[in-house]
Coordinates of C-alpha atoms and ligand atoms in Angstrom, one line a residue:
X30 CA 5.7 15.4 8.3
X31 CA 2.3 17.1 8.1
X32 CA 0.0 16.1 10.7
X33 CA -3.2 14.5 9.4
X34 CA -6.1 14.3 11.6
X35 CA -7.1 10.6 12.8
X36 CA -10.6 8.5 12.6
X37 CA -10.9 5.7 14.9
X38 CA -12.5 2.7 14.5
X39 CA -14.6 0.6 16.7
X40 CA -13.2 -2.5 18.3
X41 CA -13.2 -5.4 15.5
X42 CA -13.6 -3.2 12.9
X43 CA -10.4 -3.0 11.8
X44 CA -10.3 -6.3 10.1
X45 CA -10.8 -5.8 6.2
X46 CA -8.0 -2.7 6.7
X47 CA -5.9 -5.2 8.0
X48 CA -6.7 -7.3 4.8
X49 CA -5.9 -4.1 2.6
X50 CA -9.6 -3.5 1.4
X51 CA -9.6 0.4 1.2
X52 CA -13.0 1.1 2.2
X53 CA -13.7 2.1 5.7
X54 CA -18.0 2.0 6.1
X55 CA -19.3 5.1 8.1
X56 CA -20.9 2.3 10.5
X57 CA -16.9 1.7 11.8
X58 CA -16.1 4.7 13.1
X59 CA -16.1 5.4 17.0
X60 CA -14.6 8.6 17.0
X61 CA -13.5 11.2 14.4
X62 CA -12.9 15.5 15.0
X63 CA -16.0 17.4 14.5
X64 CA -13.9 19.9 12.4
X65 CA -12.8 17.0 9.5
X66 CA -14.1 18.4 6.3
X67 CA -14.9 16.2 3.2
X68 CA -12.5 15.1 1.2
X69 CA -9.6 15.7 3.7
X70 CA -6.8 13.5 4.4
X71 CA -7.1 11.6 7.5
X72 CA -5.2 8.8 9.3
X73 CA -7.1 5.6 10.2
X74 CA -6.4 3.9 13.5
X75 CA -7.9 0.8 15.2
X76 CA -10.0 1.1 18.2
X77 CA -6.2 0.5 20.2
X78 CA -4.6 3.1 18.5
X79 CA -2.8 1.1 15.8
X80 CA -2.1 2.8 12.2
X81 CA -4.4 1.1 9.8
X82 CA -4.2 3.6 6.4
X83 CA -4.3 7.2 5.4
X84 CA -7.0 8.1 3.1
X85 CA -10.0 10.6 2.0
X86 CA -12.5 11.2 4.4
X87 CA -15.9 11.6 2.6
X88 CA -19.6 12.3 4.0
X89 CA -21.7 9.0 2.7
X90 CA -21.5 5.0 3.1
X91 CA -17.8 4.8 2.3
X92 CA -16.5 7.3 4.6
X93 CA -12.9 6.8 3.9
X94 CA -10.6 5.5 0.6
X95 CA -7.6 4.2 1.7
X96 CA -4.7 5.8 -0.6
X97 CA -1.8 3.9 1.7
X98 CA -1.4 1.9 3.7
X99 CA 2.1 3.1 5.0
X100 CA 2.0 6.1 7.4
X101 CA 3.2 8.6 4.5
X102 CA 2.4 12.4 3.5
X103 CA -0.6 12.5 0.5
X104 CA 1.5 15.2 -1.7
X105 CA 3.0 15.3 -5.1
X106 CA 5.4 12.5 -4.5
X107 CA 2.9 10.1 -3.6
X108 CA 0.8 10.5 -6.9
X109 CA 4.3 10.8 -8.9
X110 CA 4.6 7.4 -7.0
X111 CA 1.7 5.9 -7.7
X112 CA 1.4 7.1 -11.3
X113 CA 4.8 6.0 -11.9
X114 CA 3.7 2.6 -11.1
X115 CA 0.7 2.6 -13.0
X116 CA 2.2 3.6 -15.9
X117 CA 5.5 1.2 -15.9
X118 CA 2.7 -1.3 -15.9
X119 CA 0.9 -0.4 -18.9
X120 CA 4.3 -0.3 -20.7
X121 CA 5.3 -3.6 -19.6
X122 CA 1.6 -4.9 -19.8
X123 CA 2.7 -3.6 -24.1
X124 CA -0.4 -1.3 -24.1
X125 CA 1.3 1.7 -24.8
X126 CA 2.4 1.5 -28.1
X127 CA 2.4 3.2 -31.8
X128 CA -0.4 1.7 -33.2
X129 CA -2.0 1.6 -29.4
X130 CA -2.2 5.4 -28.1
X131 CA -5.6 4.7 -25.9
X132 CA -5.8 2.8 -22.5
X133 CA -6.3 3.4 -18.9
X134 CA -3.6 4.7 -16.8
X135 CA -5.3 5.2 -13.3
X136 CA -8.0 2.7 -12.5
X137 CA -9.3 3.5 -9.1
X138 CA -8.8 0.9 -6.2
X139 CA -6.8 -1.4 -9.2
X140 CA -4.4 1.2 -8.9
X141 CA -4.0 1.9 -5.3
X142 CA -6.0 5.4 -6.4
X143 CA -9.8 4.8 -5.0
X144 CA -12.0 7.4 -6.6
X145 CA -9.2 8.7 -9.3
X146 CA -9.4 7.1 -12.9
X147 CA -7.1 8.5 -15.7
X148 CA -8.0 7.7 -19.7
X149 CA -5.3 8.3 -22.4
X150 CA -6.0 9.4 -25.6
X151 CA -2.8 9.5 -27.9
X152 CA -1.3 12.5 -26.5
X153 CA -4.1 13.8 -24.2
X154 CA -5.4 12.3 -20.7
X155 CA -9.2 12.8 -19.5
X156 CA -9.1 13.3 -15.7
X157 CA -11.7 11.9 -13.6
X158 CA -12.6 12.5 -10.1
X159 CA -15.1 10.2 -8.1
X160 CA -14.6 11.3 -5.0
X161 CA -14.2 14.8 -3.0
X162 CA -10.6 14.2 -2.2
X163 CA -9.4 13.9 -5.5
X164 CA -11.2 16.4 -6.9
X165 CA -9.4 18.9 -3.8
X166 CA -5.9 16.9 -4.8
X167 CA -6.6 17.6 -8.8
X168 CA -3.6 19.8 -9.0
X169 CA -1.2 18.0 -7.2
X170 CA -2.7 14.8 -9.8
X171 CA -2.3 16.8 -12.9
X172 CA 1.3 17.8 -11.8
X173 CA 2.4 14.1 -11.2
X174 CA 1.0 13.4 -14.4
X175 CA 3.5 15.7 -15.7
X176 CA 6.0 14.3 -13.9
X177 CA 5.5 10.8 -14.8
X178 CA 4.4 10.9 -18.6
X179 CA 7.3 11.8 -21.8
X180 CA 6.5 15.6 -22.5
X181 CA 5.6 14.4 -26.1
X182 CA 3.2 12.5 -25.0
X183 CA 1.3 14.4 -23.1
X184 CA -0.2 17.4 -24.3
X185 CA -3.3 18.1 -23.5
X186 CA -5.5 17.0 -20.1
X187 CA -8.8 17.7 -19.5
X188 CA -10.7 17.4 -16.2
X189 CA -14.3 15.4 -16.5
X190 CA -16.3 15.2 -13.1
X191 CA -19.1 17.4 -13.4
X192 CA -21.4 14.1 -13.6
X193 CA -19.4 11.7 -11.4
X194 CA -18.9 13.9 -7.9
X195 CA -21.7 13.8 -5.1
X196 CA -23.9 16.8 -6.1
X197 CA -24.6 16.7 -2.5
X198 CA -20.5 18.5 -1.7
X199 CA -21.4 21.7 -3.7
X200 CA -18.0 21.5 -5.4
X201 CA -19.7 22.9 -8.4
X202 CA -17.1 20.9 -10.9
X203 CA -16.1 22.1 -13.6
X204 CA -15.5 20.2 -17.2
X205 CA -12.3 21.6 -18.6
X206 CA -8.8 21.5 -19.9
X207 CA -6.3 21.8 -16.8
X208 CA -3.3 21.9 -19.3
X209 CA -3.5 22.4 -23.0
X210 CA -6.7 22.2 -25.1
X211 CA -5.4 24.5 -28.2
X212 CA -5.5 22.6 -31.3
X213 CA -6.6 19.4 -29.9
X214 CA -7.3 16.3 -32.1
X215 CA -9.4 13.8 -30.4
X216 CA -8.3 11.3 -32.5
X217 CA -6.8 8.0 -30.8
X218 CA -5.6 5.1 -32.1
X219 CA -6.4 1.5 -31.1
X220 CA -4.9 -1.8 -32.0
X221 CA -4.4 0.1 -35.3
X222 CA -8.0 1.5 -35.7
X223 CA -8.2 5.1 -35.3
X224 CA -11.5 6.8 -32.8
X225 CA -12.7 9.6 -32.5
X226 CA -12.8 10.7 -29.0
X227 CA -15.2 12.7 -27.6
X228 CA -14.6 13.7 -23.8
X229 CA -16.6 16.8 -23.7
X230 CA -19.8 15.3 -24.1
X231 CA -19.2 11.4 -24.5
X232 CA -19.9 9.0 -21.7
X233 CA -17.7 8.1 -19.4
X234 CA -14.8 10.0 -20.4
X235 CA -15.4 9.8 -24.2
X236 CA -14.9 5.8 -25.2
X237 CA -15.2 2.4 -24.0
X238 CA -11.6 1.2 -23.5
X239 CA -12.4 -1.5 -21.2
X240 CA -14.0 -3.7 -24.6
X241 CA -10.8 -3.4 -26.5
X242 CA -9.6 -7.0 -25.8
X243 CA -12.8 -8.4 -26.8
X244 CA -13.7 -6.1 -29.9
X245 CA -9.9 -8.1 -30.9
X246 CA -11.7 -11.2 -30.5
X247 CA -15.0 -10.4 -32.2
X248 CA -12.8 -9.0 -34.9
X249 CA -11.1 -13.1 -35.1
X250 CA -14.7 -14.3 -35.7
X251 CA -16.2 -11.8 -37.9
X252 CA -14.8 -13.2 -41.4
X253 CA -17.7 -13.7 -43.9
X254 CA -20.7 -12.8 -41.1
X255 CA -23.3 -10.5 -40.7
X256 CA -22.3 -8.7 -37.7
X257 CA -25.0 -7.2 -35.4
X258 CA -23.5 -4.7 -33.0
X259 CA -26.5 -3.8 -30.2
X260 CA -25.5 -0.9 -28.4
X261 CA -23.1 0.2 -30.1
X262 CA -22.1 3.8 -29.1
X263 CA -18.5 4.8 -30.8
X264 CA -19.1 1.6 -32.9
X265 CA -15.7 -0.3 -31.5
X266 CA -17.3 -3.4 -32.2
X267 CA -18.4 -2.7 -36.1
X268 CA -14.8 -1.5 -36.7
X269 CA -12.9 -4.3 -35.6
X270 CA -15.9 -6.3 -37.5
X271 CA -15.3 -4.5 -40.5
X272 CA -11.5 -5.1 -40.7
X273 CA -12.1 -8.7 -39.2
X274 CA -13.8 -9.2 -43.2
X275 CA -17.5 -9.2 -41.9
X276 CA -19.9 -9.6 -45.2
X277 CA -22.6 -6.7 -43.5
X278 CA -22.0 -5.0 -40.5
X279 CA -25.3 -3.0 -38.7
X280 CA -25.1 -0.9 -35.8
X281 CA -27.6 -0.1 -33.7
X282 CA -28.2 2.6 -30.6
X283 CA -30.9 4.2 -29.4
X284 CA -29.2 7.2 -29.2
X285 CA -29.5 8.9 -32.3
X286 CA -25.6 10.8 -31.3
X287 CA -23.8 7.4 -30.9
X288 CA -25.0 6.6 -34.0
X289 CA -23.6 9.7 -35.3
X290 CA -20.1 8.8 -33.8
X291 CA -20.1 5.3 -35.0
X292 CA -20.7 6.4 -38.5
X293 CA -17.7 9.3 -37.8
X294 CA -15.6 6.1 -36.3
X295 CA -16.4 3.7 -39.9
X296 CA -15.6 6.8 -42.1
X297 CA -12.2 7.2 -40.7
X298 CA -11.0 3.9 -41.1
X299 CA -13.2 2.4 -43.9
X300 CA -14.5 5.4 -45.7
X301 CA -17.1 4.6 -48.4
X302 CA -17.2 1.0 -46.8
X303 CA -20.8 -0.3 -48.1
X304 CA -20.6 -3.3 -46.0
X305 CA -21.8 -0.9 -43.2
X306 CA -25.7 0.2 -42.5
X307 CA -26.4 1.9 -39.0
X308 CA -30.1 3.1 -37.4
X309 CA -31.3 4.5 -34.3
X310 CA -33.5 2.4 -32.6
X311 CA -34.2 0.8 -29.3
X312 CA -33.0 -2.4 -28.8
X313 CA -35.6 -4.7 -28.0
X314 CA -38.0 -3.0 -30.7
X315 CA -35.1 -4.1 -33.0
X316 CA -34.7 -7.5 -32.2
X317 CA -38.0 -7.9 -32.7
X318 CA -38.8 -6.9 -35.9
X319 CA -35.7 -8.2 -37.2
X320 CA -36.6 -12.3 -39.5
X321 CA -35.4 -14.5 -38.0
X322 CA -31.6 -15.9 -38.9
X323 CA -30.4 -12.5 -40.3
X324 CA -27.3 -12.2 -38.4
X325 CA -25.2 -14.7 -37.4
X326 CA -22.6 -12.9 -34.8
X327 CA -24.7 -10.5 -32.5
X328 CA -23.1 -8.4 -30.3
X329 CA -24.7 -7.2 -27.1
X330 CA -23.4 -4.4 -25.0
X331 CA -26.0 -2.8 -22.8
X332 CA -25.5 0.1 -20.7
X333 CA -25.4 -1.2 -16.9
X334 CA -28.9 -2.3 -16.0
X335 CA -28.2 -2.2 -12.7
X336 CA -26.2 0.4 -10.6
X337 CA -27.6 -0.3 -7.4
X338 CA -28.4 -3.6 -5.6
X339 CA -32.2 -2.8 -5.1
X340 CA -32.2 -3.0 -9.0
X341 CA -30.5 -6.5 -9.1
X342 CA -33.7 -8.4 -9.6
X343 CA -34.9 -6.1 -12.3
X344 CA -31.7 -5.8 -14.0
X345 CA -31.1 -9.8 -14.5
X346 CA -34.8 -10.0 -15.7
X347 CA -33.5 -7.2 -18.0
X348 CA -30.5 -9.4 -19.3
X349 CA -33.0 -12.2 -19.7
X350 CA -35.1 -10.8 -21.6
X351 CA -32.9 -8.9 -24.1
X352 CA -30.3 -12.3 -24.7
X353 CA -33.5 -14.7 -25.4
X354 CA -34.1 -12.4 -28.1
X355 CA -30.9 -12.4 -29.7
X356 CA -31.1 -16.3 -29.0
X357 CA -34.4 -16.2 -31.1
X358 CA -33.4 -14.8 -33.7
X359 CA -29.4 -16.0 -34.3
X360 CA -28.9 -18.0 -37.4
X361 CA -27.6 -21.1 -36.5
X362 CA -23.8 -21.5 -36.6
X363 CA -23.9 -17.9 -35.0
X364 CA -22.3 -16.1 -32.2
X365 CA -23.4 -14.6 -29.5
X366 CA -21.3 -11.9 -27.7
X367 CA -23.2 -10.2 -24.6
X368 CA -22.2 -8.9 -21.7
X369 CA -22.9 -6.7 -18.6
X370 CA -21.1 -3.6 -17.0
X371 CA -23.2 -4.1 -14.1
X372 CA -20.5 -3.6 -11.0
X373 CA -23.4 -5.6 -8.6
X374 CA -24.5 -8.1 -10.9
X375 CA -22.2 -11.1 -10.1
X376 CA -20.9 -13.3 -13.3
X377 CA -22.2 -16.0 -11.9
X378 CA -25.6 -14.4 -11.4
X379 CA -25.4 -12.8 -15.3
X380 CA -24.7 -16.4 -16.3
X381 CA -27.9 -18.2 -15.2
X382 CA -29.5 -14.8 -16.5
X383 CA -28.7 -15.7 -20.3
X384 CA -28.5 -19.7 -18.8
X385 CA -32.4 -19.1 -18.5
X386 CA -32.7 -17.2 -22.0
X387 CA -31.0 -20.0 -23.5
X388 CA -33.2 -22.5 -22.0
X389 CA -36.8 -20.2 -22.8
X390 CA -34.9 -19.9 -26.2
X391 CA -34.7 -24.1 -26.2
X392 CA -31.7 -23.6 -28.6
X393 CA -28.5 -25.3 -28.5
X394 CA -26.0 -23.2 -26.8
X395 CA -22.5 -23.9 -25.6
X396 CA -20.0 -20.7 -24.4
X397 CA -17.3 -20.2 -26.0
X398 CA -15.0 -17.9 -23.8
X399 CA -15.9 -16.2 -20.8
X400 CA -14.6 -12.6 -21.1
X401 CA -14.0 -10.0 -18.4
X402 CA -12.4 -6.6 -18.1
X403 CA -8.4 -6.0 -20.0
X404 CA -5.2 -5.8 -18.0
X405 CA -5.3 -2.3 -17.9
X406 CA -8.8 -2.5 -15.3
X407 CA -6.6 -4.6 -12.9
X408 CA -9.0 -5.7 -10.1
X409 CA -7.7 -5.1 -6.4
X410 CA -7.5 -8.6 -4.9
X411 CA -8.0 -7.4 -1.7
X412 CA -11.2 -5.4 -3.7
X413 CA -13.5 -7.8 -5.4
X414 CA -15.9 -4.6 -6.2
X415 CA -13.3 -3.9 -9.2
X416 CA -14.6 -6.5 -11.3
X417 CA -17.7 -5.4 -13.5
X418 CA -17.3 -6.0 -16.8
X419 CA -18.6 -9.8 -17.6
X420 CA -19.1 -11.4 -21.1
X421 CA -20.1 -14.3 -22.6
X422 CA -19.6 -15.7 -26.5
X423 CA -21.9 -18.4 -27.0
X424 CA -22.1 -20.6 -29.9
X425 CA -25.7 -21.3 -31.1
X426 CA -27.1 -23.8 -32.6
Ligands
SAH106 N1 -20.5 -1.3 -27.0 C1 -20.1 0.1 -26.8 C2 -20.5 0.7 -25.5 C3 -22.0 0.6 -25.2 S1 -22.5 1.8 -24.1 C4 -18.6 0.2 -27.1 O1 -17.9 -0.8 -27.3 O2 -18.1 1.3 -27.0 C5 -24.3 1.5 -24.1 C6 -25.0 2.2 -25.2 O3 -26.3 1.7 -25.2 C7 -25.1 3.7 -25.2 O4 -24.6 4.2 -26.4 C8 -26.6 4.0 -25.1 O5 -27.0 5.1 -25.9 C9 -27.2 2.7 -25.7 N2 -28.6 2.4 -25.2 C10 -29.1 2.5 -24.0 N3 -30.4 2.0 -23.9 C11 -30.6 1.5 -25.2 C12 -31.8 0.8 -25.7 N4 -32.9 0.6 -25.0 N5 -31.7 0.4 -27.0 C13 -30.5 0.7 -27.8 N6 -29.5 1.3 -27.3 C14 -29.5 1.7 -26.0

């Protein structure tokens, strides 16, 4: 078996390994070789010499992602492994099916893969590195992939981690296809509603799949309402609006390319559809001008506010401010779906955030559901930073 080099840990800092977190802080380690480059597999033992985990070292806060627990090789096997398992899940979790070709595969620590997330797209997958080790293990990932998906399915995979590696590692990334990329569609089908994809310049790796569950449900409530969907990038929410029987659907984005896409996403599944308006604007500058008891199912789905924890306070004034006015200006009867991406904004904390927005607002407001990410962003138990994606449907009166 190869021989990995080993990082020890202070005394009593072996605990959360022991409870399977997979994060060891740079503040825990006593000892490591002066010759351990980033992104290299290491093996992590307590301060008396017990195996803890094998995982990527990295230069930074998080100095190692635990990939196993077990004292096994990193190679092609274990991500055939590990992929395997992700994937029987999806299939058993009924994700992957005809009139379903786009959901997560690889969902970092949810998957037992810290820093490696993996997006299909009917029959292409969009690669994503977030730490060093992965992107050095990319090849050994793409070939598991190979392994591990039906040939038909898989056709095309392109590598995204220009924007989400530490600049600081000069790996100098590059965006590209690592297998196909001739005659490539970028057209994906969910819950029966076709996207277009884009994954060379779309965020993220092209779409939104974490809001598929809940576009479903705004979709159940749209029948006969005027939909307002804030922030709508790719325009998953006016879609599932639109064949949910909405009487008017408006999207709305700041940037003047999601609203582009959105109108690309309407055309391909309700072309000529005049129940659909969309403009570029900012969102509070909307809601503002907007009369009050236009719409009466708002949707609001901002881009994290805050991705740090020095920008907590600012971020939940942010979410205050933007749901009182969508409370403002709701028609009564109407619905309210917001909800924050924001991995360090707790749900309880982005609850008393619209809690006070409700109150300012002096409306009548009871919640409805309490959404969070799909079953394809499984959240680590032992990894409480998987959860991010929080939502709220409030009923207003
Ligand atoms: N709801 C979308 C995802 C939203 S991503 C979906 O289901 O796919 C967040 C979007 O907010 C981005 O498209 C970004 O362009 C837009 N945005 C950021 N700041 C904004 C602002 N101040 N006003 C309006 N849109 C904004």
């Amino acid at each position: 078996m190869k021989s990995y080099k080993e990082i020890v840990l202070r005394p009593k800092k072996d605990e959360s390994l022991k409870r399977f977190h997979p994060w060891v802080f740079s503040g825990a380690i006593a000892s490591k070789p002066d010759d351990l480059q980033e992104g290299e597999v290491a093996r992590v033992l307590a301060s008396d010499g017990i195996f803890l985990g094998v995982g990527h070292f990295q230069i930074g806060s998080i100095s190692v992602r635990i990939l196993s627990f077990r004292d096994e090789p990193i190679d092609a096997g274990f991500y055939e492994k590990r992929l395997a398992g992700a994937y029987k899940m999806r299939r058993e979790l009924l994700l992957v099916r005809p009139d379903n070709t786009t959901y997560r595969l690889v969902h970092g620590e949810g998957d037992h893969l810290p820093g490696l997330i993996i997006d299909i797209y009917g029959n292409t997958a969009v690669v994503q590195a977030h730490s060093v080790g992965i992107h050095k293990d990319r090849s050994l990932i793409v070939e598991a992939l190979k392994q591990v998906l039906p040939a038909d399915s898989l056709e095309h995979i392109f590598y995204k981690s220009e924007g989400t590696l530490p600049y600081k590692a000069e790996l100098e990334p590059e965006d590209t296809y690592l297998s196909g990329g001739e005659g490539v569609s970028g057209i994906a089908v969910e819950n029966g509603l076709k996207f277009h994809i884009d994954w060379l310049k779309g965020q993220k790796t092209g779409f939104f799949v974490d809001q598929r569950e809940n576009r479903k449900l705004l979709e159940y409530y749209s029948k006969g309402r005027h939909v307002l969907n804030m922030f709508c990038y790719t325009g998953g929410f006016s879609v599932y609006a639109l064949r949910g029987g909405a009487a008017k659907v408006d999207s709305v984005d700041s940037s003047s390319k999601a609203v582009s896409l959105t109108e690309q996403n309407v055309s391909l599944n309700f072309s000529g559809d005049q129940r659909h308006a969309s403009c570029s604007e900012d969102a509070f500058k909307f809601l503002k001008q907007i009369p009050q008891g236009e719409y009466d199912l708002m949707v609001l789905d901002p881009p994290a506010f805050a991705k740090h924890r020095g920008a907590i306070n600012n971020a939940l004034q942010g979410y205050k401010k933007l749901n009182l006015s969508a409370l403002e200006k709701m028609a009564p009867g109407g619905i309210l779906f917001t909800f924050s991406c924001s991995q360090v904004i707790s749900k309880e904390q982005f609850r008393l955030a619209v809690f006070s927005a409700a109150a300012i607002s002096g409306r009548k407001v009871r919640i409805l559901h309490q959404l969070t990410q799909p079953a394809d962003h499984p959240i680590n138990i032992y990894h409480p930073e998987g959860e991010y994606l929080k939502g709220l449907v409030l009923y207003v009166e």
